[in-house]
PDB file of C-alpha atoms in Angstrom:
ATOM      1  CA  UNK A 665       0.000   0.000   0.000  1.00 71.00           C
ATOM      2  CA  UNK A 666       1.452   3.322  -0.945  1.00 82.00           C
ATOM      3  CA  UNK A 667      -0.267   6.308   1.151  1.00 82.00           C
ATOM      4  CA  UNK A 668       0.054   9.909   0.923  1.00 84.00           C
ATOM      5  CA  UNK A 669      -0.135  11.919   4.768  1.00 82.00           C
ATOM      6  CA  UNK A 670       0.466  15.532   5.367  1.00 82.00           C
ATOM      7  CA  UNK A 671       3.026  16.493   7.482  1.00 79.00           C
ATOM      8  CA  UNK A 672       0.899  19.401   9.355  1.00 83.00           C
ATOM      9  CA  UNK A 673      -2.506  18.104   9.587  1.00 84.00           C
ATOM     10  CA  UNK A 674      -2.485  13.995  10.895  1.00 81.00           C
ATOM     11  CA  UNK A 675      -5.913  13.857   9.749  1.00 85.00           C
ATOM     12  CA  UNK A 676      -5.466  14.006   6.313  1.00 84.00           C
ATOM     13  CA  UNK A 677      -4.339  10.723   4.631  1.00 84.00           C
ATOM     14  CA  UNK A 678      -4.977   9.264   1.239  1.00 81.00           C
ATOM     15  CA  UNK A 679      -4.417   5.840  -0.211  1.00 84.00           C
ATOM     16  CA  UNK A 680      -2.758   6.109  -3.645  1.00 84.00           C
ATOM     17  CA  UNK A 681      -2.116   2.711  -4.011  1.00 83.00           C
ATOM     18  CA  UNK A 682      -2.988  -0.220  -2.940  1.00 81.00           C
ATOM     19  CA  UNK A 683      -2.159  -4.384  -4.082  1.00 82.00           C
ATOM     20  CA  UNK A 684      -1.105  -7.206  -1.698  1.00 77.00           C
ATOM     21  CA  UNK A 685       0.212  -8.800  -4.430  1.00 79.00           C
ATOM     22  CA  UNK A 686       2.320  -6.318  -6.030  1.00 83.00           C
ATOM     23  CA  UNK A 687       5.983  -5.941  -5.163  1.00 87.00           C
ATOM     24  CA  UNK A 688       6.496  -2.742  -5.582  1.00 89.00           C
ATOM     25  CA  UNK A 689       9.526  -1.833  -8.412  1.00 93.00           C
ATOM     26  CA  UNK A 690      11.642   1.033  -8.693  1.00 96.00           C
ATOM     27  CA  UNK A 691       9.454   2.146 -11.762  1.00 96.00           C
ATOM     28  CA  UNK A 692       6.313   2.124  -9.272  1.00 93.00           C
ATOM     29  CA  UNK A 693       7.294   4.400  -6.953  1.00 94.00           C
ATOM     30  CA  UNK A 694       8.943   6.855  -9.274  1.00 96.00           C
ATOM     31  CA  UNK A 695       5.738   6.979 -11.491  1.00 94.00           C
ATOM     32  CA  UNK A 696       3.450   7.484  -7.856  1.00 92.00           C
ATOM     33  CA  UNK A 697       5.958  10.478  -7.049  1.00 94.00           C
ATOM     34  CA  UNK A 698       5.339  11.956 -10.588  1.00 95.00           C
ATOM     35  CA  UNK A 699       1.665  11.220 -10.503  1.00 92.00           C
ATOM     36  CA  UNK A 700       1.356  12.979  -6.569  1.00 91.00           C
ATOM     37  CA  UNK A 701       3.803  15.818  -7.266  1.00 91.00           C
ATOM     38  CA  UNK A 702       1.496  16.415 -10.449  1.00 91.00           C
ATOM     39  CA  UNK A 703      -1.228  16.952  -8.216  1.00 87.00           C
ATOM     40  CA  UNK A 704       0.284  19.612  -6.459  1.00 87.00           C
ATOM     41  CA  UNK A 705       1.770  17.086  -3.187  1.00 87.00           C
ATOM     42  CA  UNK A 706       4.953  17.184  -2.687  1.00 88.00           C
ATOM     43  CA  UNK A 707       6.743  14.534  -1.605  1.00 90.00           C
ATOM     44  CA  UNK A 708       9.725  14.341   0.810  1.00 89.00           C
ATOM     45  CA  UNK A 709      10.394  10.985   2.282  1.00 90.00           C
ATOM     46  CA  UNK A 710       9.140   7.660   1.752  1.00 90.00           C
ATOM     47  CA  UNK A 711       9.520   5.022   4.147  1.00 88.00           C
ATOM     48  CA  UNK A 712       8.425   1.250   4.653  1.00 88.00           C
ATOM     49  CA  UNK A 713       8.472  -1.606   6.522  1.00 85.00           C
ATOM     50  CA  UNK A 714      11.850  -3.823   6.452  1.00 84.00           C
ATOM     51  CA  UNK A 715      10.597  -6.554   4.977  1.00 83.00           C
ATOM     52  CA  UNK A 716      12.726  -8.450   2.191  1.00 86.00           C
ATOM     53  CA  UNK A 717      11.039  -6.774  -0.780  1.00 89.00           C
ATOM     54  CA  UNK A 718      11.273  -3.114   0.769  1.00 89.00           C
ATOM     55  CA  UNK A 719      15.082  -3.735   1.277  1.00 92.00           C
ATOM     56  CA  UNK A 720      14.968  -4.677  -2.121  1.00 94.00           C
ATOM     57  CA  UNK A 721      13.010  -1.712  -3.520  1.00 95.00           C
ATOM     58  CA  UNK A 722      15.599   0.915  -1.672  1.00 95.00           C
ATOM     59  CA  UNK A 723      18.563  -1.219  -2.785  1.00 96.00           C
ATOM     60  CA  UNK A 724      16.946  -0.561  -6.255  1.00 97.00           C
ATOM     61  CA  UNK A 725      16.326   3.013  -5.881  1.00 97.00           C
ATOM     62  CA  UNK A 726      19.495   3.328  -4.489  1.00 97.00           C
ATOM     63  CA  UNK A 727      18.647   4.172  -1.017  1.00 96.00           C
ATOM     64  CA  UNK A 728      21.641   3.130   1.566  1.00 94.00           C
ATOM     65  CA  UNK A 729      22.779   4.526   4.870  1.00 92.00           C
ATOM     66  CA  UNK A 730      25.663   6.290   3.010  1.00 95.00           C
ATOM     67  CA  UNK A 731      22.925   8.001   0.491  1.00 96.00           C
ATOM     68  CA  UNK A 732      19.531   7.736   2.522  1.00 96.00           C
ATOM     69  CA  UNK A 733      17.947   9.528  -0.700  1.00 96.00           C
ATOM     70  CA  UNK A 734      17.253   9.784  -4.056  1.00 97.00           C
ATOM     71  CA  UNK A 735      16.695  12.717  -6.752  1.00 97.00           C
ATOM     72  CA  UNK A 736      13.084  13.970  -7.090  1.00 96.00           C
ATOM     73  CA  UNK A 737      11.956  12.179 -10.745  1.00 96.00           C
ATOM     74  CA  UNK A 738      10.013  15.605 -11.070  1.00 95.00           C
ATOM     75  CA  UNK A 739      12.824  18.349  -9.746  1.00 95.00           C
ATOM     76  CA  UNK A 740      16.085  16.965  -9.751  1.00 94.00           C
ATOM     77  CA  UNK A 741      17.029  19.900  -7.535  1.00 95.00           C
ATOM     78  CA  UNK A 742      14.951  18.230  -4.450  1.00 94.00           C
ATOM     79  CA  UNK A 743      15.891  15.236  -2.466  1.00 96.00           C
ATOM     80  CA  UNK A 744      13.115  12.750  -1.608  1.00 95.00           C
ATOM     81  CA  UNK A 745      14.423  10.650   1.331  1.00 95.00           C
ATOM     82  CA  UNK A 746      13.730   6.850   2.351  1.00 94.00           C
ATOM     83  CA  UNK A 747      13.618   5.308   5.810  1.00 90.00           C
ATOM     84  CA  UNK A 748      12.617   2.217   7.332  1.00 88.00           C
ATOM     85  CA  UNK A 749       9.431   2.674   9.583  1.00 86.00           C
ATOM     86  CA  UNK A 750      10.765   2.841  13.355  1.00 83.00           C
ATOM     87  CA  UNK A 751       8.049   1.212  14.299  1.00 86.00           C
ATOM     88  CA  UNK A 752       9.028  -2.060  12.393  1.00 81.00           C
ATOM     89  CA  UNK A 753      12.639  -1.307  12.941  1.00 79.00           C
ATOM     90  CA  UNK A 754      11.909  -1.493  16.919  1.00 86.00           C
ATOM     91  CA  UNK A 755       9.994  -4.804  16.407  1.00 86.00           C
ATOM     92  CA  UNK A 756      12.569  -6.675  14.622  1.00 82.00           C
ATOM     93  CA  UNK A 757      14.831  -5.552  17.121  1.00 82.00           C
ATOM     94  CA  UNK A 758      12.302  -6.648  19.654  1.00 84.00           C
ATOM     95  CA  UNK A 759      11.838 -10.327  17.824  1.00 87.00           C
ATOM     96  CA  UNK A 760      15.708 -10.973  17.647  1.00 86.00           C
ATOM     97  CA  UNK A 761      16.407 -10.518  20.571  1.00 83.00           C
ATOM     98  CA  UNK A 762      13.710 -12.874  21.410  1.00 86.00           C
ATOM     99  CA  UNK A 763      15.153 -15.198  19.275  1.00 90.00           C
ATOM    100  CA  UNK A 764      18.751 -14.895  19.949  1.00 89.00           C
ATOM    101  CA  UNK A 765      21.419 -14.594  21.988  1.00 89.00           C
ATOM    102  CA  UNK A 766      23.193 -11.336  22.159  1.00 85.00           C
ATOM    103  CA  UNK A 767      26.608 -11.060  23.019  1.00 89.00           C
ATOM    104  CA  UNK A 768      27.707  -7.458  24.097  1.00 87.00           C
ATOM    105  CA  UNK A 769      31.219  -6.117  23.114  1.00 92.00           C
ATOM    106  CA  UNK A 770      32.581  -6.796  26.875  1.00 93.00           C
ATOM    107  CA  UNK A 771      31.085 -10.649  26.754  1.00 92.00           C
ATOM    108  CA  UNK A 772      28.288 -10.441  28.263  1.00 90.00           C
ATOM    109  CA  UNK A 773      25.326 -12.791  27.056  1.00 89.00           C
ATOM    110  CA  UNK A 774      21.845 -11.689  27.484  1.00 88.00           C
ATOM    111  CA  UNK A 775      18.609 -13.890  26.108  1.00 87.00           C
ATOM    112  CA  UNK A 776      14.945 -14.232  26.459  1.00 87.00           C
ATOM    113  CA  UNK A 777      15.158 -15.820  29.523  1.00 88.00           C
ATOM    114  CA  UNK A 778      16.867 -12.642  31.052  1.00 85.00           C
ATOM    115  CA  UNK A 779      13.556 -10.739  29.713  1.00 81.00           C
ATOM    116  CA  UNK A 780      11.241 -13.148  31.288  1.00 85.00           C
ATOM    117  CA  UNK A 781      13.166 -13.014  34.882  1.00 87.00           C
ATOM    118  CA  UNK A 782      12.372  -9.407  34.788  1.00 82.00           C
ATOM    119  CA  UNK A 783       8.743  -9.774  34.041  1.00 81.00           C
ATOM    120  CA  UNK A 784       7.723 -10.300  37.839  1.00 83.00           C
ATOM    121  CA  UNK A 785       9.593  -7.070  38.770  1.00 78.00           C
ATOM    122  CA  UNK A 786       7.872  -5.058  36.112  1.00 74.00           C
ATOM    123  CA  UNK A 787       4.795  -6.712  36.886  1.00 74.00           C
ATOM    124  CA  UNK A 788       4.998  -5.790  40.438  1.00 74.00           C
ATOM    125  CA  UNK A 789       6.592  -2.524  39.761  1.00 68.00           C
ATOM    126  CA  UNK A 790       9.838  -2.814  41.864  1.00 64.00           C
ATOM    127  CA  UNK A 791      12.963  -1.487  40.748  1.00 59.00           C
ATOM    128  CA  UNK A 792      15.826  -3.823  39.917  1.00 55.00           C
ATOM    129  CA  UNK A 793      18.940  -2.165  40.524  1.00 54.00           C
TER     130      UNK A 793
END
């Protein structure tokens, strides 16, 4: 899904696209720029989920941590920028280290089972150090 929101008013959101089957191609998005920005929107980031086909989409565009941006197809003199949804971000961070084990740069191992031996003290709201 491909959705246009202003940046001043959060009540104003449009859906200019929208296919569950469609991955979304390099072509795509550039054409749904041209098409908003024709329509007098203009457009300064887009952002997505992480997901495998996203990744793929910014690789395509171009979009990297070195160069988190690509030319406007419309005004080559404006940068439209990409980012990955922090929301998402926060959840895969979340979900790894649910699955794994992480292994700080002193040694230290922390896992889900350190998580879940907090859970009674959050529960019960008393602090733990």
């Amino acid at each position: 899904m491909v959705m246009l929101r202003s940046l001043t008013d959060k009540n104003i959101k449009f859906e200019v696209f929208c296919d569950l089957d469609c991955k979304m191609t390099k072509a795509q998005i550039l054409n749904i720029i041209c098409e908003m920005e024709s329509h007098s929107a203009y457009i300064c980031p887009i952002s997505s989920d992480q997901g495998g086909t996203n990744q793929g989409l910014f690789r395509d565009l171009g979009i990297a941590v070195a160069k988190p941006n690509i030319v406007n197809p419309v005004d080559d003199k404006i940068l439209v920028h990409g980012f990955y949804d922090w929301i998402h971000a926060q959840k895969n961070i979340r979900s790894n280290m649910m699955d794994h084990t992480r292994v700080s740069p002193t040694g230290r191992h922390t896992s889900k089972e350190d998580f879940e031996d907090l859970l009674p003290c959050i529960t019960a709201g008393i602090s733990t150090g």
